[in-house]
Short mmCIF file of C-alpha atoms (C1' of nucleotides) in Angstrom, two decimals:
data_model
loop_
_atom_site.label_atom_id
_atom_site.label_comp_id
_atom_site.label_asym_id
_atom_site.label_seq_id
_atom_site.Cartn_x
_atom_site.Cartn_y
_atom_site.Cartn_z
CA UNK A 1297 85.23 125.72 113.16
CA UNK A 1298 88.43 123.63 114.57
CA UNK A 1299 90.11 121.91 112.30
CA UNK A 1300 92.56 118.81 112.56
CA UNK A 1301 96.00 118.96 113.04
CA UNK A 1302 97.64 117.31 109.81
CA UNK A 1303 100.60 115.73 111.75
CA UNK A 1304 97.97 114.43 114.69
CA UNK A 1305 96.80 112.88 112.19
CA UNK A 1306 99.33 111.45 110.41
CA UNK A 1307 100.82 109.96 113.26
CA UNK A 1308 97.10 108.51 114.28
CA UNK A 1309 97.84 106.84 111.04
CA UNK A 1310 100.59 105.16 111.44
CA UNK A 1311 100.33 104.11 114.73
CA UNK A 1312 96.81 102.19 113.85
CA UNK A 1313 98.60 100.51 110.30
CA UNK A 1314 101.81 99.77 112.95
CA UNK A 1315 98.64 97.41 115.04
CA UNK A 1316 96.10 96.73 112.80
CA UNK A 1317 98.57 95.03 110.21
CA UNK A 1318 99.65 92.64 112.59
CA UNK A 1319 96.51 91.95 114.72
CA UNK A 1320 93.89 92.54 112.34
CA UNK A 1321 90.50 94.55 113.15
CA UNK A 1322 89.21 92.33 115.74
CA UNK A 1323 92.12 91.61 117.49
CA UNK A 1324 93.20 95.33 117.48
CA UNK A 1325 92.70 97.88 120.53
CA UNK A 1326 91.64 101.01 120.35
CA UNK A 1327 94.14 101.39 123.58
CA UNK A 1328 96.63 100.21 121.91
CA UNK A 1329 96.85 102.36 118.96
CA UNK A 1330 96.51 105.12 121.29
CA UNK A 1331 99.88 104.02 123.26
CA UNK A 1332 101.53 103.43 120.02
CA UNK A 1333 100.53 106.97 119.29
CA UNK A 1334 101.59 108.57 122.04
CA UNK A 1335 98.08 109.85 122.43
CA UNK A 1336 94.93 109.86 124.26
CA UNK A 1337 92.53 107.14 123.22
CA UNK A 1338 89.62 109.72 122.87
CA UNK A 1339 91.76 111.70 120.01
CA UNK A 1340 91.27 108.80 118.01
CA UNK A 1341 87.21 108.99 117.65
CA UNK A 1342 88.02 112.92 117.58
CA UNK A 1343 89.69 112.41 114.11
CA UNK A 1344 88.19 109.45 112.67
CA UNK A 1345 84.78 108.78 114.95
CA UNK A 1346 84.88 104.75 114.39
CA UNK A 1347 87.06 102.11 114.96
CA UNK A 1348 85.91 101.09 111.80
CA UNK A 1349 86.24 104.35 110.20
CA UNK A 1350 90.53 104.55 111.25
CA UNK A 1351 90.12 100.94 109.74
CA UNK A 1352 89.39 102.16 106.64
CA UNK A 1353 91.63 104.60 106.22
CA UNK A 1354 94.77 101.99 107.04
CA UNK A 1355 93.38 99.34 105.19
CA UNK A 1356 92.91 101.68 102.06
CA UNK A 1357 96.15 102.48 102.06
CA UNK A 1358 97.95 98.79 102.88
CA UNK A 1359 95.88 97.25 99.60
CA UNK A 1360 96.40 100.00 97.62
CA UNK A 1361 100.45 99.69 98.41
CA UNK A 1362 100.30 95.71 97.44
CA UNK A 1363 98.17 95.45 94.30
CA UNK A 1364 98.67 97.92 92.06
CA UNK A 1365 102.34 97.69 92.13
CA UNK A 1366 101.62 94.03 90.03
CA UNK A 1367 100.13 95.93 87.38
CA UNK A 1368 103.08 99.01 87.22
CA UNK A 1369 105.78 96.88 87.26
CA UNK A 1370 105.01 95.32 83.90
CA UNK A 1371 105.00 98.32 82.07
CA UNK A 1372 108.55 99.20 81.12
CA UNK A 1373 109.96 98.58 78.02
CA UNK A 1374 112.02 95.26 78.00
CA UNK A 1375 112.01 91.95 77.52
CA UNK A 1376 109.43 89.76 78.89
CA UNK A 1377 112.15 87.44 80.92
CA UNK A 1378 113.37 90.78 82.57
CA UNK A 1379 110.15 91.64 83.28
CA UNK A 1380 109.61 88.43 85.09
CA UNK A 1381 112.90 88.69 87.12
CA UNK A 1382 112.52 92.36 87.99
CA UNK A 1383 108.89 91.86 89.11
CA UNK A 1384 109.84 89.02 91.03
CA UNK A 1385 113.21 90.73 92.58
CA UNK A 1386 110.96 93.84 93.51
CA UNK A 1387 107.60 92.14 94.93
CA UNK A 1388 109.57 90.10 97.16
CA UNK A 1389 112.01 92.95 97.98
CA UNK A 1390 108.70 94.90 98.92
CA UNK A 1391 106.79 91.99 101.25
CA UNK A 1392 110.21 91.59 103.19
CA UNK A 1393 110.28 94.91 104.31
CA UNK A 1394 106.20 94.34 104.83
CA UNK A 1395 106.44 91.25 106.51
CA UNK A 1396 103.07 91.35 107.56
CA UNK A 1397 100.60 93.15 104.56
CA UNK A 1398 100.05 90.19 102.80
CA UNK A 1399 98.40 88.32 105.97
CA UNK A 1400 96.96 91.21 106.67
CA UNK A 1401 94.93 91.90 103.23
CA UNK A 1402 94.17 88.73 102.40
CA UNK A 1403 92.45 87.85 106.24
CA UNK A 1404 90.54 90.76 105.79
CA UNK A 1405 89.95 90.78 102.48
CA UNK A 1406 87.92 87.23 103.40
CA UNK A 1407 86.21 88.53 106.37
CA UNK A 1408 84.86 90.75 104.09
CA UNK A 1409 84.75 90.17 100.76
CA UNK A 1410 82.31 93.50 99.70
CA UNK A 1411 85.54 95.69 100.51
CA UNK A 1412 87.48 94.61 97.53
CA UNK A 1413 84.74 95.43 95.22
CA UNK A 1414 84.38 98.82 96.37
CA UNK A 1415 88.11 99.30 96.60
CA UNK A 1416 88.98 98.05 93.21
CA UNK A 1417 86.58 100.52 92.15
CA UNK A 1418 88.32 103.55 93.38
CA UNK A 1419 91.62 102.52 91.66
CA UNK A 1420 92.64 102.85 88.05
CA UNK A 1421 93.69 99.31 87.43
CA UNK A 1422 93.17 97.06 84.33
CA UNK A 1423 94.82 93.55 84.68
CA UNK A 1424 93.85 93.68 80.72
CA UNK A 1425 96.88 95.78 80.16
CA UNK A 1426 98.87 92.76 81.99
CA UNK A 1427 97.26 90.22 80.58
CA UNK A 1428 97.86 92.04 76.75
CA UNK A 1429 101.54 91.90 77.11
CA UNK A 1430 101.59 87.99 77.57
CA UNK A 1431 99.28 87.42 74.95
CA UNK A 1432 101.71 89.50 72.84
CA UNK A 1433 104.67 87.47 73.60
CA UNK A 1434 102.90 84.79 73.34
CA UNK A 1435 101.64 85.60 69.61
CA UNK A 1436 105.35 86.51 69.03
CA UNK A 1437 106.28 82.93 69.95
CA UNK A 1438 108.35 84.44 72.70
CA UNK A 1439 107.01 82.24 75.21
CA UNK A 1440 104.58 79.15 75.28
CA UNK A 1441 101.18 79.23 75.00
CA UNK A 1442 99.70 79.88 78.33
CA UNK A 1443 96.60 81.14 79.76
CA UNK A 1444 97.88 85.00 80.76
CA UNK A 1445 95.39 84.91 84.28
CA UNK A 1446 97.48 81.14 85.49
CA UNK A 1447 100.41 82.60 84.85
CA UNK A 1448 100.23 85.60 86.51
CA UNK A 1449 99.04 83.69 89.57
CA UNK A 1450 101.55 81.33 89.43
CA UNK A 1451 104.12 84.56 89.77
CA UNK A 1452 102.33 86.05 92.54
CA UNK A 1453 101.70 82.88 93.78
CA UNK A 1454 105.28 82.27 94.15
CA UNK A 1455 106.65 85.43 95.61
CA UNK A 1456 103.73 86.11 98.27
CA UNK A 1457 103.01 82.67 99.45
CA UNK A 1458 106.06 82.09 101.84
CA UNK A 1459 105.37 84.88 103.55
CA UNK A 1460 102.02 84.07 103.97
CA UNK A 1461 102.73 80.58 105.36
CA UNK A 1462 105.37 81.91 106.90
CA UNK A 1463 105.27 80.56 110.60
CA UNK A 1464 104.45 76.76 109.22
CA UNK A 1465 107.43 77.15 106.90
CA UNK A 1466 109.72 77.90 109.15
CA UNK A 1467 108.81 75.44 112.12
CA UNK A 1468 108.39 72.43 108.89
CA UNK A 1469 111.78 73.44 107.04
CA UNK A 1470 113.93 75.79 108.97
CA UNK A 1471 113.68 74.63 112.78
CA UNK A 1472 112.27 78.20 113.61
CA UNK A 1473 114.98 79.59 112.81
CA UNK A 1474 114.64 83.14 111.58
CA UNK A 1475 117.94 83.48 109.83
CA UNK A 1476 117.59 80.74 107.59
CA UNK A 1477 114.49 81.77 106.74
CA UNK A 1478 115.78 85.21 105.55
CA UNK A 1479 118.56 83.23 103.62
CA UNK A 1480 115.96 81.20 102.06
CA UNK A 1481 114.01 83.97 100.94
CA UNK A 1482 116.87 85.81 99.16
CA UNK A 1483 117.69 82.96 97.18
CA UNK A 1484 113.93 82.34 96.24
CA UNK A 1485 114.32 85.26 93.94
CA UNK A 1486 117.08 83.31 91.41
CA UNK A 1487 114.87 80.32 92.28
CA UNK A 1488 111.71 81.68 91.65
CA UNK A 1489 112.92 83.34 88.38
CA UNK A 1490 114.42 80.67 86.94
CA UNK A 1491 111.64 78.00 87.38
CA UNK A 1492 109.59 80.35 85.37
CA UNK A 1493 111.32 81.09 82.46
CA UNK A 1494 112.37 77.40 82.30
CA UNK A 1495 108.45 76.80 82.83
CA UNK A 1496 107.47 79.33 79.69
CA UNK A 1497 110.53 79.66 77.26
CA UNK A 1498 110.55 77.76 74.22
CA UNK A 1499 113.53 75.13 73.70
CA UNK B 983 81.46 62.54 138.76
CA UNK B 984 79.53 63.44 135.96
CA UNK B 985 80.47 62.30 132.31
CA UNK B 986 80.47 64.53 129.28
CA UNK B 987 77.88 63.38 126.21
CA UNK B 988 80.03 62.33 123.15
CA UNK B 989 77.61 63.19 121.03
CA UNK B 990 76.64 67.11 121.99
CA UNK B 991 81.14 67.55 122.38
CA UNK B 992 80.85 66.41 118.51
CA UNK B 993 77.95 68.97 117.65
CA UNK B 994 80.08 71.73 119.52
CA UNK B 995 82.89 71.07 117.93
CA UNK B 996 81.30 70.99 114.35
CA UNK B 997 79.79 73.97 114.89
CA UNK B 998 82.84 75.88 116.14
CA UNK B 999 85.03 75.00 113.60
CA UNK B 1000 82.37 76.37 110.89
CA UNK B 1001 82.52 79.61 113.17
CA UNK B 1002 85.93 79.78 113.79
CA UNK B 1003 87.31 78.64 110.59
CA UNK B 1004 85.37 82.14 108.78
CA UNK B 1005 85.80 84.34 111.36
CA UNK B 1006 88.97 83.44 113.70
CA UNK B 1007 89.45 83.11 117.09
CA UNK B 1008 88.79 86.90 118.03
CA UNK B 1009 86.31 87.60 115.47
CA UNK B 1010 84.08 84.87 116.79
CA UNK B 1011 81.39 84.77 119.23
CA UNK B 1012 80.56 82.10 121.67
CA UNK B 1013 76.93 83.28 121.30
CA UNK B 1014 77.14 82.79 117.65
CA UNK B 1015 78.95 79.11 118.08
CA UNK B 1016 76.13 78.14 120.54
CA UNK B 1017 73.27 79.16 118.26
CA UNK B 1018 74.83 77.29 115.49
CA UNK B 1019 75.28 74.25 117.58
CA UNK B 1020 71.54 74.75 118.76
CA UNK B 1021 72.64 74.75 122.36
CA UNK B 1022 73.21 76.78 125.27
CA UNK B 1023 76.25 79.02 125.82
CA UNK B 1024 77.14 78.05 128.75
CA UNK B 1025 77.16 74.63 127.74
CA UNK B 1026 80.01 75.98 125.71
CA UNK B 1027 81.93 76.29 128.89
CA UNK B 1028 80.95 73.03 130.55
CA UNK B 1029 82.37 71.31 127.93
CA UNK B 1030 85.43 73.22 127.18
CA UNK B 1031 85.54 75.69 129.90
CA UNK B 1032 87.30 79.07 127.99
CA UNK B 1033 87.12 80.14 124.34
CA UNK B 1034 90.70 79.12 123.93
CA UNK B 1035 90.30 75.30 124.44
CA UNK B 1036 87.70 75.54 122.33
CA UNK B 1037 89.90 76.99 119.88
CA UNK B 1038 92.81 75.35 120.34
CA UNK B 1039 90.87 72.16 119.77
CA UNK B 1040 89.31 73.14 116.71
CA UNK B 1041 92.64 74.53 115.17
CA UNK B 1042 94.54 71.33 115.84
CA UNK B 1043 91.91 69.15 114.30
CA UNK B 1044 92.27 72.00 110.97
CA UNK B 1045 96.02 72.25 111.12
CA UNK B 1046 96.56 68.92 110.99
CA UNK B 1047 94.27 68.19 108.27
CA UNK B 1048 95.99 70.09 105.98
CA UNK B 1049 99.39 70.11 106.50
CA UNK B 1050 100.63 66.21 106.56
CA UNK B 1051 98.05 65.73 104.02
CA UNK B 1052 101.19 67.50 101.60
CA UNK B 1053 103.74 64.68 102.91
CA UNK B 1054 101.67 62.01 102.64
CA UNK B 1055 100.57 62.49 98.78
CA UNK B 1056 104.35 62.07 98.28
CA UNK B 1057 104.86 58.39 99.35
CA UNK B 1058 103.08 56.41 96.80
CA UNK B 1059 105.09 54.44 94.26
CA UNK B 1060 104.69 55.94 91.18
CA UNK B 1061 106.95 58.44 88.56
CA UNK B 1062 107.68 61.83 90.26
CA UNK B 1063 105.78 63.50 87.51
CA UNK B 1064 102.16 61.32 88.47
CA UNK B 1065 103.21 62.20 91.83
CA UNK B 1066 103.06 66.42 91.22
CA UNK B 1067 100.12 65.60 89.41
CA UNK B 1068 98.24 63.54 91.69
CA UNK B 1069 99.29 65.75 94.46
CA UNK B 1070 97.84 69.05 92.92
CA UNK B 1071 94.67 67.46 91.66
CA UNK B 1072 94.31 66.21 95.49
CA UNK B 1073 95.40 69.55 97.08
CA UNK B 1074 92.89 71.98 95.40
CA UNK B 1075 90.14 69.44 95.88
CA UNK B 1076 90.18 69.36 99.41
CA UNK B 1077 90.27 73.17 98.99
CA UNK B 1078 87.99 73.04 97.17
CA UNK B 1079 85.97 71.54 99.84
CA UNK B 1080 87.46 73.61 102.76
CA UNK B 1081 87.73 76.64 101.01
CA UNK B 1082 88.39 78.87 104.47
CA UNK B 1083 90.96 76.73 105.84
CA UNK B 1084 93.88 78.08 104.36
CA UNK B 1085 93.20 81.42 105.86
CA UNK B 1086 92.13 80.21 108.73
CA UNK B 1087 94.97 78.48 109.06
CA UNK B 1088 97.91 81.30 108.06
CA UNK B 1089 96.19 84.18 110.24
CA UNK B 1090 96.12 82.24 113.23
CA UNK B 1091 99.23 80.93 112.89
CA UNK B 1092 100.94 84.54 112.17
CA UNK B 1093 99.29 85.84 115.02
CA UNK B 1094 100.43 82.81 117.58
CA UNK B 1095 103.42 81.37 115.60
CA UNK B 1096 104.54 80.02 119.24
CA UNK B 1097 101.35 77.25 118.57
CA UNK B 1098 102.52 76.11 115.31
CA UNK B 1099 106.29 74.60 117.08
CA UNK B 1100 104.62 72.88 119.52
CA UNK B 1101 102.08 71.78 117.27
CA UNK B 1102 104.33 70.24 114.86
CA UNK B 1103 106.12 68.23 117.48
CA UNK B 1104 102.79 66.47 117.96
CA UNK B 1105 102.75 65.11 114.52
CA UNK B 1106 105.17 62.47 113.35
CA UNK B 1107 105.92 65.18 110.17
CA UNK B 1108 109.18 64.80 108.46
CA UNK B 1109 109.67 66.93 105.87
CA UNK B 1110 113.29 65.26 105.39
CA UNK B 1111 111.11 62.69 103.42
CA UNK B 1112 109.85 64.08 100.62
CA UNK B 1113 112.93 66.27 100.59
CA UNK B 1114 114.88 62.94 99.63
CA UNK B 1115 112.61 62.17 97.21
CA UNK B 1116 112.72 65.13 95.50
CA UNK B 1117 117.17 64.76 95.91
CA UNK B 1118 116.92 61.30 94.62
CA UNK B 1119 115.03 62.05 91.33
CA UNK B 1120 117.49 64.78 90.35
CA UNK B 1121 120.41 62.76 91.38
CA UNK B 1122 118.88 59.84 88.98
CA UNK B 1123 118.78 62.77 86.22
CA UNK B 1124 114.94 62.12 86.04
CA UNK B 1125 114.57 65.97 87.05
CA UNK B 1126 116.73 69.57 86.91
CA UNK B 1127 119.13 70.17 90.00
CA UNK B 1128 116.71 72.07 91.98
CA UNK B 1129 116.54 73.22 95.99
CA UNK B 1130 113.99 70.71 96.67
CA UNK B 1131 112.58 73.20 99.84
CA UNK B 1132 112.13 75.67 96.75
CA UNK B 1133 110.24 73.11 94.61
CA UNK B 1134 108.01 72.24 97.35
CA UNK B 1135 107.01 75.60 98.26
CA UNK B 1136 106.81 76.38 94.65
CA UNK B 1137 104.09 73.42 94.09
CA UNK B 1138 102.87 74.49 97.25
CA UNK B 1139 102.03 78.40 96.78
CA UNK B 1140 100.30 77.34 93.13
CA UNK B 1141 97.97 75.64 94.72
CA UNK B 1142 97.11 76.80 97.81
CA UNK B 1143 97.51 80.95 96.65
CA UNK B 1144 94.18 81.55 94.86
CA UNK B 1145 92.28 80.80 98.07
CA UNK B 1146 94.15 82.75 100.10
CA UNK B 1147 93.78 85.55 97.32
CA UNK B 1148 90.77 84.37 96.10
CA UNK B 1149 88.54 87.99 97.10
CA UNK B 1150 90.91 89.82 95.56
CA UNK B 1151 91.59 87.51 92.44
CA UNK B 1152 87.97 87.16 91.58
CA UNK B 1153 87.67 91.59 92.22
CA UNK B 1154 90.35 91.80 89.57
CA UNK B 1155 89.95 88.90 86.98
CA UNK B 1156 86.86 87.74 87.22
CA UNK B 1157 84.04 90.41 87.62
CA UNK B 1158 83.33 89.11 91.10
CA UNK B 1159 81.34 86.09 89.34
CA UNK B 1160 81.61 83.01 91.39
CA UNK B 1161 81.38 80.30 88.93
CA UNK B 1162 83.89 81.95 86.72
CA UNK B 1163 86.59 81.73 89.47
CA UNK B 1164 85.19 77.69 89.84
CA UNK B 1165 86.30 77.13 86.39
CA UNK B 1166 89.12 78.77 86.27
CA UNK B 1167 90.69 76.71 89.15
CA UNK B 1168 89.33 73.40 87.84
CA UNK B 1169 91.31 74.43 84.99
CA UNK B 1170 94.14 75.26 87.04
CA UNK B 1171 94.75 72.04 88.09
CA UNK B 1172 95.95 70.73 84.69
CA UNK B 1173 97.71 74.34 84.13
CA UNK B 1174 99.81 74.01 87.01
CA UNK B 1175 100.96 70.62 86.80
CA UNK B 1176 101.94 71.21 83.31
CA UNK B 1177 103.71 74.12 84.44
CA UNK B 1178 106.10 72.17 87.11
CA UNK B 1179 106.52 69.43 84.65
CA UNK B 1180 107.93 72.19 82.04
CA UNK B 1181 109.78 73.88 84.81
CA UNK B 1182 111.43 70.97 86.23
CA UNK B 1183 111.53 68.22 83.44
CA UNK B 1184 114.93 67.51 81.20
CA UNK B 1185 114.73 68.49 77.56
"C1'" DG C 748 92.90 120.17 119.93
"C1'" DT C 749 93.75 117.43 123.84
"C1'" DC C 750 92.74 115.57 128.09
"C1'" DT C 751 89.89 113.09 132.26
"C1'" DA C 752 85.93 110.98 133.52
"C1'" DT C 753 82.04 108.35 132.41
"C1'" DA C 754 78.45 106.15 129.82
"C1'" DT C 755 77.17 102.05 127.27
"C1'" DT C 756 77.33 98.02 125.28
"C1'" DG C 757 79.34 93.50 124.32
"C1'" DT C 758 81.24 89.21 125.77
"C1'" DG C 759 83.56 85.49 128.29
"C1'" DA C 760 82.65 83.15 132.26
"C1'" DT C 761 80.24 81.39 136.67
"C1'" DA C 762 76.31 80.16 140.07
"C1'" DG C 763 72.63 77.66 140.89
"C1'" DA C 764 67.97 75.60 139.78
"C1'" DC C 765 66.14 71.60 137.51
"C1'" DG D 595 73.86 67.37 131.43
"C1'" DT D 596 71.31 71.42 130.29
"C1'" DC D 597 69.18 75.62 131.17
"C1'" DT D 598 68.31 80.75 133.13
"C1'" DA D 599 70.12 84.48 135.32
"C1'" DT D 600 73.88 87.14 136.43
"C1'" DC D 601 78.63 88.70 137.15
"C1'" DA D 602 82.78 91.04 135.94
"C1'" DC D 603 85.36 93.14 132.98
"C1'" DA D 604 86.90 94.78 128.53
"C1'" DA D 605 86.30 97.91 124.81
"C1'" DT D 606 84.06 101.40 121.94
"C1'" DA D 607 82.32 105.65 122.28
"C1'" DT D 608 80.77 110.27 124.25
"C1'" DA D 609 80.50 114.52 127.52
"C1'" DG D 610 82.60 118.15 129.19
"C1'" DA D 611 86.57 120.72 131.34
"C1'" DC D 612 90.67 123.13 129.95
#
DNA sequence: GTCTATATTGTGATAGAC
DNA sequence: GTCTATCACAATATAGAC
C-alpha cells in the first residue's frame, strides 16, 4: 500500500487555491497548478484523481475561511457598537489580504448553487445565534427596531462589496489607480462604522 | 460581398448573452450558444468570427446596462432623500429582472480588469456628477458631512450584495426556499432606504 | 511517489457544398 | 447565408517505467 506524502500534498494545495481563486474552475489549468507546484501535472490526478475533486478540496477550504468568521466574530462579550466596529475592522482586514475569495465564492457559488447546500451542511453554523443578539439589543432599546437578517446584510454588504466590484470602482472613482484604492479602503472602515451606528442608534 | 442578416445577428446575440451571462466566457460553449439560438455553430463564427467578439459584444451591451444606469437615477429634480429612494427601488428591480448580471459582470471584470478602462472611456460616465450632488446637499446642511465616494458605494453594495451573495444568503437564512428570499428583498427595498435616510439625515 | 509518454475527449475554428 | 464535415489543438486523464 503507498501512501501520500503529507507535504506533496499540501503544497498540491496551495498551489491549486494560489490559481483557482483567481481564475475560477473553468478558467483554471491543470498545467498550471502543476507549474505553480513545482510538480508534474500527473501527481495531481495521483493525489486527488479529478480536476474537480482538487476543486473541492480548495473550494472547501476558501468558503469555509469567509463565512463562518461572520458568525464568530459576534460572540464576545461587549457592546453591540464594538461589535459592529470590530467586525467591520476585521472582515475587511481579512478580504484585503484575500483580495480575491470573495469573487471567487460568490462566482462559483452561482455556477453552482447545490454546493452551498451541501457545504453549509458540514459546518456548525447558526445565523440564529447572530440574529438573537440583535433582537436582544433591540428589546433592550439599544438600537432601533430593525429586521436582524437586513441588517446583517447591510454590514456584509458594506465591507465585501468593494472588493467585489473592485475593477469598476477603481476605473469609475480612482483613475485605476491602485494606491488610492488601498487608501480608500482603509478609511472605509471609520466610514463604514460610523454610517451604521448613526443608521441604528437611538437619538 | 455578402451582407450579414440583422435579424439571425439579433437571435445570436440574445442567445449568447443568456449563455454567457450564467456561465461566463470560459464556462460557456459555442455548441451550447448555437443550440439555444436554434442555429448552426459555425454560423457562430460567420457572424462573429472567435468566441471573444462574441463575448466582448455581449459584455459591453451588459456592462453598460448596468453601470450608467446608477448615474443617471441621480439627475432628476427632486429632494436627495426621493432620489436614494427612487434609486434603490429602481436598482433591485432591474435586478430583479437580470438577476445574473451582477456576477456576470464582477467575475469578468476581475479576471480582465484591462476591459473595464477602456470600456469606460466609451461611455460619456462622469462620476464627478453625482459626486457634486451628493457635496452640494451636505454643504446646504440638508445631509451629514460624508465622503460622498463612501455614500455611493455604501447605497451601492446594499443593493446590489444579495445577488451577488444570493446562493449563499438563501443556504444560510432562508432554508434554500426561493420565494422566501423574493420577499425578503422586496422588503429590502423600503429597509434600505430607510436605513441611508437614518444614516445620513440631520437630527 | 514521481516522472515521461500517450490516450482520449472536448472545443474553437475553417473549408467547401448548397 | 446556412449547413455538414473536418481540422487542429488544448486539456483532462491514464499507463507504465523507474
Amino acid at each position: 500500500m503507498t501512501s501520500k506524502d503529507k507535504n506533496t500534498e499540501l503544497k498540491i494545495l496551495k498551489a491549486a487555491k494560489e490559481v483557482f481563486i483567481v481564475k475560477g474552475l473553468e478558467g483554471s489549468r491543470m498545467q498550471e497548478i502543476a507549474d505553480t507546484a513545482g510538480i508534474n501535472k500527473s501527481l495531481l490526478h495521483y493525489y486527488f484523481r479529478t480536476k474537480d475533486n482538487l476543486f473541492d478540496a480548495v473550494f472547501k477550504d476558501a468558503f469555509f475561511s469567509m463565512i463562518p468568521r461572520i458568525a464568530k466574530m459576534f460572540e464576545s462579550d461587549i457592546s453591540i457598537f464594538n461589535k459592529i466596529e470590530i467586525f467591520v475592522n476585521d472582515y475587511i482586514d481579512m478580504i484585503v489580504q484575500n483580495q480575491y475569495l470573495p469573487n471567487f465564492i460568490f462566482h462559483e457559488t452561482n455556477r453552482n448553487p447545490e454546493k452551498v447546500v451541501f457545504l453549509l451542511k458540514d459546518v456548525g453554523l447558526n445565523p440564529m445565534l447572530i440574529i438573537d443578539i440583535f433582537n436582544e439589543e433591540i428589546k433592550k432599546g439599544n438600537i432601533k427596531p430593525i429586521d436582524p437578517k437586513q441588517l446583517i446584510i447591510n454590514i456584509v454588504s458594506m465591507c465585501v462589496f468593494p472588493f467585489v466590484a473592485k475593477p469598476v470602482m477603481k476605473g469609475l472613482f480612482f483613475n485605476n489607480n491602485e494606491k488610492e484604492f488601498k487608501i480608500f479602503i482603509e478609511e472605509r472602515k471609520k466610514q463604514v462604522t460610523n454610517f451604521i451606528i448613526n443608521a441604528i442608534s437611538i437619538k
